[in-house]
Amino acid sequence: MSIIRGDIEEAKGIEEEEIVVYPETNMVKERLEWFQDLKLGVIFHYGIYAQAGIVESWQLSEEDVWAREGREFRKDFKQLQLDYWNLISEFNPTQLDAKKWAQTCKQAGFKYCIFTTKHHDGFNLYNTMETEYKVGGKLSPFKRDILKEVFDAFREEDFGIGAYYSKADWYSQYYWLDDETKKGRRASYDTQKHPEIWEKYVQFVHNQIHEITHNYGDIDLLWLDGGWCGQGKEDLQMDRLAEIAREQNPELIMVDRMMGGRHENYVTPERKIPALHEIPTKVWESNIPIGNDWGYVPVETFKSSQVLLDTFVDVVSKGGNLILGVGPTPQGTFTEEETTILQEIGEWLAIYGEGIYHTRAQAKDRANEWKLTFNKNEKTHYAFRSIEASQLGTFSLAEIEAEVGDEIIDLGTGGVVTILDGDQIDGSQIHRPTVGSMGLKVTKKTQ
């Protein structure tokens, strides 16, 4: 059964921004073109919440009741928190093979990888010097730097490299004070009344961003989560944070999720494909988990590869990228279900990917069931139709925005599609894959 989640933050005036030119504006514009060429990414939510098998680290927040309803890690809340924090001594993913992860994801057609350096619970998947609450530290039985292994493996397979980082840290004594106040997702004290504490937290965050962006090789994307933290009473001095992040990664693009403004270089609709009237004005990326939750849970309902491919084609036809969430097991492996889904996605993309990668969109209301993408050469476009759509009979060239004289190739076979009398195509001649969409390549006639 799907659990109603309460973790999605509302956007903070993103679409009402006035255009301002910053020193990095031209660089960001150029890098966003690179980003839009990639189309498909994977995001790994991983941490000690996999050991617990619960909805990431949200159960720690007393105010986020939704995360515990029907599946509490412990019935008593104080015991829940204590036992959760102590999972660091149990988390020991000895079967983690980052090279295998990277190879599986490459075969699935992913082009960039975003990995959790730290979720809201404050457990670090890398060798930070700011806290012992980390993998490989004194409290951890797993004496390896997971972030290094993942970044190295995915970089070797030519992935774009992204670091997910939660701006909120519920383990930090400078974010949640060690007192009896009820804790929610935000800082547990009035930062304006205690600026000396908040200043220490800001320095803690800046130090960690320095570690991630200076000690782990080239990083392309910084994916800052915690869309309630970073402005107002939780001012993280984002201008300075961005400067730190780009000291050794001058072409890094950032997403300061749901915050808008200078440091949200692209926007990230969560668990959602925008309707035509909702398509963001900024570059965008839908983020959708393969299952119901982002991280591993022992009993999960996964979306089918058909659903995910239909989602992907829809997103790309509207101009977006898609990241799919994969939650590795406590042992460090992908589940069999995830592996099968990724394999099926990859098999489809191996045949039809020409019409996906490096394309752009002309999003508009099309009164048929074809989804179109466009080559940047402005001479070629692609038409996709889900095998789940209504039965495909004879259809007109106009439905795929083609004209008499255009060359039409069936991507599934590489063969030229025969045009019947007039401007009709017999749908029965179009290759129908076992999963995903049929696909046609339309090259405009020479003028």
Coordinates of C-alpha atoms in Angstrom, one line a residue:
M1 CA 0.0 0.0 0.0
S2 CA 1.3 3.4 -0.9
I3 CA 2.0 5.7 2.1
I4 CA 1.0 9.4 1.8
R5 CA 4.2 11.3 2.3
G6 CA 4.5 14.8 3.8
D7 CA 8.1 15.6 2.9
I8 CA 7.5 17.6 -0.3
E9 CA 8.4 21.2 0.2
E10 CA 6.5 24.0 -1.7
A11 CA 8.5 26.1 -4.1
K12 CA 9.3 29.5 -2.8
G13 CA 8.4 31.9 -5.5
I14 CA 10.6 30.3 -8.2
E15 CA 8.6 31.4 -11.2
E16 CA 8.3 35.0 -10.1
E17 CA 12.0 35.7 -10.2
E18 CA 13.3 38.7 -12.1
I19 CA 16.3 38.0 -14.4
V20 CA 19.6 39.0 -12.7
V21 CA 23.0 38.5 -14.3
Y22 CA 25.6 37.0 -11.9
P23 CA 29.3 36.3 -12.5
E24 CA 28.4 32.6 -13.1
T25 CA 25.4 33.2 -15.3
N26 CA 27.0 32.5 -18.7
M27 CA 28.8 29.4 -17.3
V28 CA 25.6 28.1 -15.8
K29 CA 23.7 28.6 -19.1
E30 CA 26.4 26.7 -21.0
R31 CA 26.5 23.9 -18.5
L32 CA 22.7 23.6 -18.4
E33 CA 22.9 22.8 -22.2
W34 CA 25.2 19.9 -21.3
F35 CA 22.9 18.8 -18.5
Q36 CA 19.8 18.8 -20.8
D37 CA 21.6 16.5 -23.2
L38 CA 22.0 13.8 -20.5
K39 CA 18.2 13.3 -20.0
L40 CA 18.4 10.4 -17.5
G41 CA 20.0 10.2 -14.1
V42 CA 20.0 8.0 -11.1
I43 CA 19.8 9.3 -7.5
F44 CA 20.8 7.0 -4.6
H45 CA 19.3 7.6 -1.2
Y46 CA 21.4 5.5 1.0
G47 CA 22.3 5.5 4.7
I48 CA 21.4 3.9 8.0
Y49 CA 17.7 4.2 7.2
A50 CA 18.3 1.3 4.9
Q51 CA 19.3 -0.7 7.9
A52 CA 16.0 0.3 9.6
G53 CA 14.0 -0.3 6.4
I54 CA 12.0 2.8 6.9
V55 CA 11.1 6.0 5.0
E56 CA 14.6 7.5 4.9
S57 CA 15.3 9.5 8.1
W58 CA 12.0 11.2 8.4
Q59 CA 10.8 9.2 11.5
L60 CA 13.3 11.1 13.6
S61 CA 11.3 14.3 13.3
E62 CA 8.6 14.2 15.9
E63 CA 6.5 16.7 14.0
D64 CA 6.6 14.6 10.8
V65 CA 3.9 12.1 12.1
W66 CA 3.1 10.9 8.5
A67 CA 6.5 9.1 8.4
R68 CA 5.6 6.8 11.3
E69 CA 2.0 6.1 10.6
G70 CA 1.5 2.4 10.2
R71 CA 5.2 1.5 10.2
E72 CA 7.0 2.9 13.2
F73 CA 10.6 1.9 13.7
R74 CA 9.7 1.8 17.4
K75 CA 6.4 2.5 19.2
D76 CA 8.0 4.7 21.8
F77 CA 9.4 7.8 20.2
K78 CA 12.4 8.4 22.4
Q79 CA 13.3 4.7 22.0
L80 CA 12.9 5.2 18.2
Q81 CA 15.4 8.0 18.2
L82 CA 17.9 6.3 20.4
D83 CA 17.8 3.0 18.4
Y84 CA 17.9 4.9 15.1
W85 CA 21.0 6.8 16.1
N86 CA 22.7 3.6 17.2
L87 CA 22.1 1.9 13.8
I88 CA 25.6 3.3 12.9
S89 CA 27.0 0.3 14.7
E90 CA 25.0 -2.1 12.6
F91 CA 25.3 -0.5 9.1
N92 CA 27.9 -2.7 7.4
P93 CA 27.3 -3.0 3.6
T94 CA 30.0 -5.5 2.9
Q95 CA 28.5 -6.5 -0.5
L96 CA 28.7 -3.0 -1.8
D97 CA 30.4 -3.1 -5.2
A98 CA 30.4 0.5 -6.7
K99 CA 31.8 -0.7 -10.0
K100 CA 28.9 -3.1 -10.4
W101 CA 26.5 -0.3 -9.5
A102 CA 28.1 1.9 -12.2
Q103 CA 28.0 -0.9 -14.8
T104 CA 24.4 -1.7 -14.1
C105 CA 23.4 2.0 -14.3
K106 CA 25.4 2.5 -17.5
Q107 CA 23.6 -0.5 -19.1
A108 CA 20.3 1.1 -18.0
G109 CA 21.1 4.2 -20.0
F110 CA 21.7 6.6 -17.1
K111 CA 24.1 9.5 -17.9
Y112 CA 24.5 11.1 -14.5
C113 CA 24.6 9.9 -10.9
I114 CA 23.6 11.8 -7.7
F115 CA 24.7 10.2 -4.4
T116 CA 23.6 10.9 -0.9
T117 CA 26.6 12.3 1.0
K118 CA 24.3 12.9 4.0
H119 CA 20.5 12.9 4.6
H120 CA 18.6 14.9 7.2
D121 CA 19.6 12.4 10.0
G122 CA 23.2 13.7 9.8
F123 CA 24.8 10.3 9.0
N124 CA 27.7 10.9 6.5
L125 CA 28.5 8.4 3.7
Y126 CA 32.0 9.9 3.4
N127 CA 35.0 10.6 5.6
T128 CA 34.1 14.0 7.0
M129 CA 36.3 15.5 9.7
E130 CA 33.4 17.5 11.2
T131 CA 31.8 14.6 13.1
E132 CA 32.2 11.0 14.0
Y133 CA 28.7 10.2 12.9
K134 CA 30.0 8.8 9.6
V135 CA 30.7 5.6 7.8
G136 CA 34.3 4.5 8.4
G137 CA 34.5 6.4 11.7
K138 CA 35.1 5.1 15.2
L139 CA 31.4 4.1 15.7
S140 CA 31.1 2.4 12.3
P141 CA 32.1 -1.2 11.5
F142 CA 32.3 -0.4 7.8
K143 CA 35.8 1.0 7.3
R144 CA 35.4 2.3 3.8
D145 CA 34.6 5.7 2.2
I146 CA 31.4 4.9 0.2
L147 CA 31.3 8.3 -1.5
K148 CA 34.8 7.9 -2.9
E149 CA 34.1 4.4 -4.2
V150 CA 30.9 5.5 -5.8
F151 CA 32.2 8.7 -7.4
D152 CA 35.4 6.9 -8.7
A153 CA 33.4 4.0 -10.2
F154 CA 30.8 6.2 -11.9
R155 CA 33.4 8.7 -13.1
E156 CA 35.3 5.8 -14.7
E157 CA 32.1 5.0 -16.6
D158 CA 31.9 8.6 -17.8
F159 CA 28.9 9.6 -15.7
G160 CA 28.1 13.2 -14.7
I161 CA 28.8 13.3 -11.0
G162 CA 26.4 14.8 -8.5
A163 CA 26.5 15.2 -4.7
Y164 CA 23.3 15.2 -2.7
Y165 CA 23.7 17.1 0.6
S166 CA 21.0 17.8 3.2
K167 CA 21.4 21.4 4.4
A168 CA 19.5 20.3 7.6
D169 CA 21.4 18.0 10.0
W170 CA 19.3 16.6 12.9
Y171 CA 22.3 15.0 14.5
S172 CA 24.2 18.2 14.8
Q173 CA 24.2 19.8 18.2
Y174 CA 24.1 23.2 16.4
Y175 CA 20.8 22.3 14.6
W176 CA 18.8 20.2 17.0
L177 CA 19.8 21.3 20.6
D178 CA 20.3 18.6 23.2
D179 CA 17.2 19.5 25.1
E180 CA 13.6 18.3 25.6
T181 CA 12.0 20.7 23.0
K182 CA 9.9 19.0 20.4
K183 CA 11.9 18.5 17.3
G184 CA 10.7 19.0 13.7
R185 CA 12.5 19.3 10.4
R186 CA 13.7 22.8 11.2
A187 CA 16.3 24.1 13.6
S188 CA 15.0 23.5 17.1
Y189 CA 15.8 27.0 18.4
D190 CA 15.4 30.6 17.4
T191 CA 18.5 31.3 15.4
Q192 CA 18.0 35.1 15.9
K193 CA 18.1 34.7 19.6
H194 CA 21.1 32.4 19.5
P195 CA 23.2 33.7 16.6
E196 CA 26.4 32.3 18.1
I197 CA 25.0 28.7 17.8
W198 CA 23.7 29.3 14.3
E199 CA 27.1 30.7 13.2
K200 CA 28.7 27.4 14.3
Y201 CA 26.2 25.5 12.2
V202 CA 26.8 27.6 9.2
Q203 CA 30.5 27.0 9.5
F204 CA 29.9 23.3 9.9
V205 CA 27.9 23.2 6.6
H206 CA 30.5 25.3 4.8
N207 CA 33.3 22.9 6.0
Q208 CA 31.4 19.9 4.8
I209 CA 30.7 21.4 1.4
H210 CA 34.5 22.2 1.2
E211 CA 35.3 18.5 2.0
I212 CA 32.9 17.1 -0.6
T213 CA 33.9 19.5 -3.4
H214 CA 37.6 19.5 -2.7
N215 CA 38.4 15.9 -1.7
Y216 CA 36.5 13.7 -4.1
G217 CA 37.5 14.7 -7.6
D218 CA 35.6 16.7 -10.2
I219 CA 31.9 17.2 -9.3
D220 CA 29.4 18.4 -11.9
L221 CA 26.2 18.8 -9.8
L222 CA 25.6 19.9 -6.2
W223 CA 22.0 18.9 -5.2
L224 CA 21.2 20.7 -2.0
D225 CA 18.1 19.3 -0.2
G226 CA 16.2 20.5 2.7
G227 CA 14.0 23.1 1.1
W228 CA 13.2 24.8 4.4
C229 CA 16.8 25.5 5.3
G230 CA 19.0 28.2 3.7
Q231 CA 17.0 31.4 4.0
G232 CA 15.4 33.7 6.6
K233 CA 16.0 32.3 10.1
E234 CA 18.1 29.5 8.6
D235 CA 20.4 31.7 6.5
L236 CA 23.3 29.5 5.3
Q237 CA 25.2 32.3 3.5
M238 CA 24.5 30.6 0.2
D239 CA 26.7 33.0 -1.8
R240 CA 29.7 32.0 0.2
L241 CA 28.7 28.3 0.1
A242 CA 28.5 28.4 -3.7
E243 CA 32.0 30.1 -3.9
I244 CA 33.4 27.3 -1.8
A245 CA 31.7 24.6 -4.0
R246 CA 33.2 26.1 -7.2
E247 CA 36.7 26.7 -6.0
Q248 CA 37.9 23.5 -7.5
N249 CA 34.8 22.9 -9.7
P250 CA 34.3 26.1 -11.6
E251 CA 31.7 24.6 -13.9
L252 CA 29.6 23.1 -11.1
I253 CA 25.8 23.7 -11.4
M254 CA 23.7 23.8 -8.3
V255 CA 20.2 23.1 -7.3
D256 CA 19.2 24.7 -4.0
R257 CA 15.9 22.9 -3.9
M258 CA 12.6 24.8 -3.7
M259 CA 14.5 28.1 -2.8
G260 CA 14.5 29.9 -6.1
G261 CA 17.0 32.7 -6.7
R262 CA 20.6 32.7 -7.7
H263 CA 21.6 29.2 -6.5
E264 CA 18.7 27.2 -7.9
N265 CA 20.2 26.7 -11.4
Y266 CA 17.5 24.3 -12.3
V267 CA 14.3 23.1 -10.6
T268 CA 13.3 19.7 -9.4
P269 CA 9.5 18.8 -9.4
E270 CA 9.3 15.9 -7.0
R271 CA 7.2 12.8 -7.7
K272 CA 5.5 14.8 -10.5
I273 CA 5.4 15.3 -14.3
P274 CA 4.4 18.9 -14.9
A275 CA 1.3 19.4 -16.9
L276 CA 1.8 21.7 -20.0
H277 CA 0.6 24.8 -18.1
E278 CA 3.0 23.9 -15.2
I279 CA 6.2 23.4 -17.2
P280 CA 8.9 25.5 -15.4
T281 CA 10.5 28.4 -17.1
K282 CA 13.9 27.2 -15.7
V283 CA 15.6 24.0 -16.8
W284 CA 14.0 21.2 -14.9
E285 CA 14.3 17.6 -13.7
S286 CA 11.5 15.4 -12.5
N287 CA 12.6 13.2 -9.7
I288 CA 10.7 9.9 -9.1
P289 CA 11.6 6.9 -7.1
I290 CA 11.4 3.4 -8.7
G291 CA 9.4 2.3 -5.7
N292 CA 7.2 4.2 -3.3
D293 CA 10.1 5.4 -1.2
W294 CA 13.5 6.8 -2.0
G295 CA 15.5 4.5 0.2
Y296 CA 15.3 0.7 0.7
V297 CA 12.3 -0.8 2.5
P298 CA 12.0 -4.6 2.9
V299 CA 8.5 -4.7 1.4
E300 CA 8.2 -2.4 -1.5
T301 CA 5.9 -1.9 -4.5
F302 CA 8.0 -1.0 -7.6
K303 CA 6.8 0.8 -10.6
S304 CA 7.0 -1.3 -13.8
S305 CA 9.5 -0.5 -16.4
Q306 CA 6.6 0.3 -18.7
V307 CA 5.3 3.0 -16.3
L308 CA 8.8 4.4 -15.9
L309 CA 9.5 4.5 -19.6
D310 CA 6.2 6.2 -20.3
T311 CA 7.1 8.7 -17.6
F312 CA 10.5 9.2 -19.1
V313 CA 9.2 9.9 -22.6
D314 CA 6.6 12.2 -21.3
V315 CA 9.1 14.2 -19.3
V316 CA 11.6 14.5 -22.2
S317 CA 8.8 15.5 -24.7
K318 CA 8.0 18.4 -22.3
G319 CA 11.6 19.4 -22.1
G320 CA 12.7 17.9 -18.8
N321 CA 15.3 15.5 -17.4
L322 CA 14.3 12.5 -15.2
I323 CA 16.2 11.1 -12.2
L324 CA 15.0 7.8 -10.9
G325 CA 15.5 6.9 -7.3
V326 CA 17.3 3.7 -6.4
G327 CA 17.6 2.5 -2.8
P328 CA 20.4 0.0 -2.2
T329 CA 19.9 -2.7 0.4
P330 CA 21.7 -2.7 3.8
Q331 CA 24.1 -5.2 2.3
G332 CA 25.0 -2.7 -0.4
T333 CA 23.2 -4.4 -3.4
F334 CA 20.4 -3.5 -5.7
T335 CA 17.2 -5.6 -5.2
E336 CA 16.3 -8.1 -7.9
E337 CA 13.3 -6.1 -8.8
E338 CA 15.3 -2.9 -9.3
T339 CA 17.9 -4.8 -11.4
T340 CA 15.3 -6.2 -13.7
I341 CA 13.6 -2.8 -14.2
L342 CA 16.9 -1.1 -15.0
Q343 CA 17.8 -3.9 -17.4
E344 CA 14.5 -3.4 -19.3
I345 CA 14.9 0.4 -19.4
G346 CA 18.4 0.0 -20.8
E347 CA 17.3 -2.5 -23.5
W348 CA 14.7 0.0 -24.7
L349 CA 17.1 2.9 -24.7
A350 CA 19.8 0.9 -26.5
I351 CA 17.3 0.9 -29.5
Y352 CA 15.4 4.1 -29.1
G353 CA 17.9 6.4 -27.3
E354 CA 18.7 8.3 -30.4
G355 CA 15.4 10.0 -30.1
I356 CA 15.9 10.8 -26.4
Y357 CA 19.5 12.0 -25.6
H358 CA 20.6 15.4 -26.9
T359 CA 17.1 16.3 -28.0
R360 CA 15.0 19.3 -27.1
A361 CA 11.2 19.8 -26.8
Q362 CA 8.5 21.8 -28.4
A363 CA 5.9 21.3 -25.7
K364 CA 2.4 21.9 -26.8
D365 CA -1.0 20.3 -26.7
R366 CA -1.1 17.5 -29.3
A367 CA -4.5 16.0 -29.8
N368 CA -3.1 12.4 -30.2
E369 CA -1.1 9.9 -28.3
W370 CA 2.3 10.6 -29.9
K371 CA 5.1 12.3 -27.9
L372 CA 7.6 14.3 -29.9
T373 CA 11.3 15.2 -29.3
F374 CA 13.4 17.3 -31.6
N375 CA 17.0 17.1 -32.8
K376 CA 19.0 20.3 -32.3
N377 CA 19.8 20.4 -36.0
E378 CA 16.1 21.4 -36.6
K379 CA 15.9 18.9 -39.5
T380 CA 15.0 15.8 -37.5
H381 CA 12.5 14.9 -34.9
Y382 CA 11.2 11.8 -33.2
A383 CA 7.7 10.5 -32.5
F384 CA 7.0 8.0 -29.7
R385 CA 3.8 6.2 -28.9
S386 CA 3.5 4.0 -25.8
I387 CA 2.5 0.4 -26.4
E388 CA 0.0 1.0 -23.6
A389 CA -1.8 3.6 -25.8
S390 CA -4.9 2.7 -27.8
Q391 CA -4.6 0.3 -30.7
L392 CA -2.5 1.9 -33.5
G393 CA -4.2 1.6 -36.8
T394 CA -3.7 3.8 -39.8
F395 CA -2.6 7.3 -38.9
S396 CA -1.8 10.5 -40.8
L397 CA 1.6 12.1 -41.3
A398 CA 0.2 15.2 -39.6
E399 CA -0.1 13.2 -36.3
I400 CA 3.7 12.9 -36.2
E401 CA 4.2 16.4 -37.7
A402 CA 5.6 14.9 -40.9
E403 CA 4.9 15.8 -44.5
V404 CA 4.9 13.9 -47.8
G405 CA 8.5 13.6 -48.9
D406 CA 10.0 13.4 -45.4
E407 CA 12.0 10.3 -44.6
I408 CA 10.5 8.3 -41.8
I409 CA 12.6 5.6 -40.2
D410 CA 11.3 3.0 -37.7
L411 CA 13.8 3.2 -34.9
G412 CA 12.9 -0.3 -33.8
T413 CA 14.1 -1.9 -37.1
G414 CA 16.1 0.9 -38.9
G415 CA 13.8 0.4 -41.9
V416 CA 12.1 3.0 -44.0
V417 CA 8.4 3.4 -43.3
T418 CA 6.1 3.0 -46.3
I419 CA 3.7 5.9 -46.9
L420 CA 0.3 4.7 -48.2
D421 CA -1.8 6.6 -50.8
G422 CA -2.2 10.2 -49.7
D423 CA -0.5 10.8 -46.3
Q424 CA -1.4 7.7 -44.3
I425 CA 0.8 5.2 -42.5
D426 CA -0.2 1.7 -41.7
G427 CA 0.6 1.3 -38.0
S428 CA 0.9 -2.5 -38.3
Q429 CA 4.3 -2.0 -40.0
I430 CA 5.8 -0.1 -37.0
H431 CA 7.9 -2.3 -34.7
R432 CA 6.2 -2.8 -31.4
P433 CA 8.7 -3.5 -28.5
T434 CA 7.9 -5.6 -25.6
V435 CA 8.1 -2.6 -23.3
G436 CA 8.2 1.1 -23.7
S437 CA 7.2 3.0 -26.8
M438 CA 7.3 2.6 -30.5
G439 CA 9.5 5.2 -32.1
L440 CA 9.8 6.9 -35.5
K441 CA 12.6 9.2 -36.8
V442 CA 11.3 11.9 -39.1
T443 CA 13.9 13.8 -41.3
K444 CA 12.5 16.8 -43.1
K445 CA 12.7 16.8 -46.9
T446 CA 15.3 19.1 -48.4
Q447 CA 13.8 22.4 -49.3

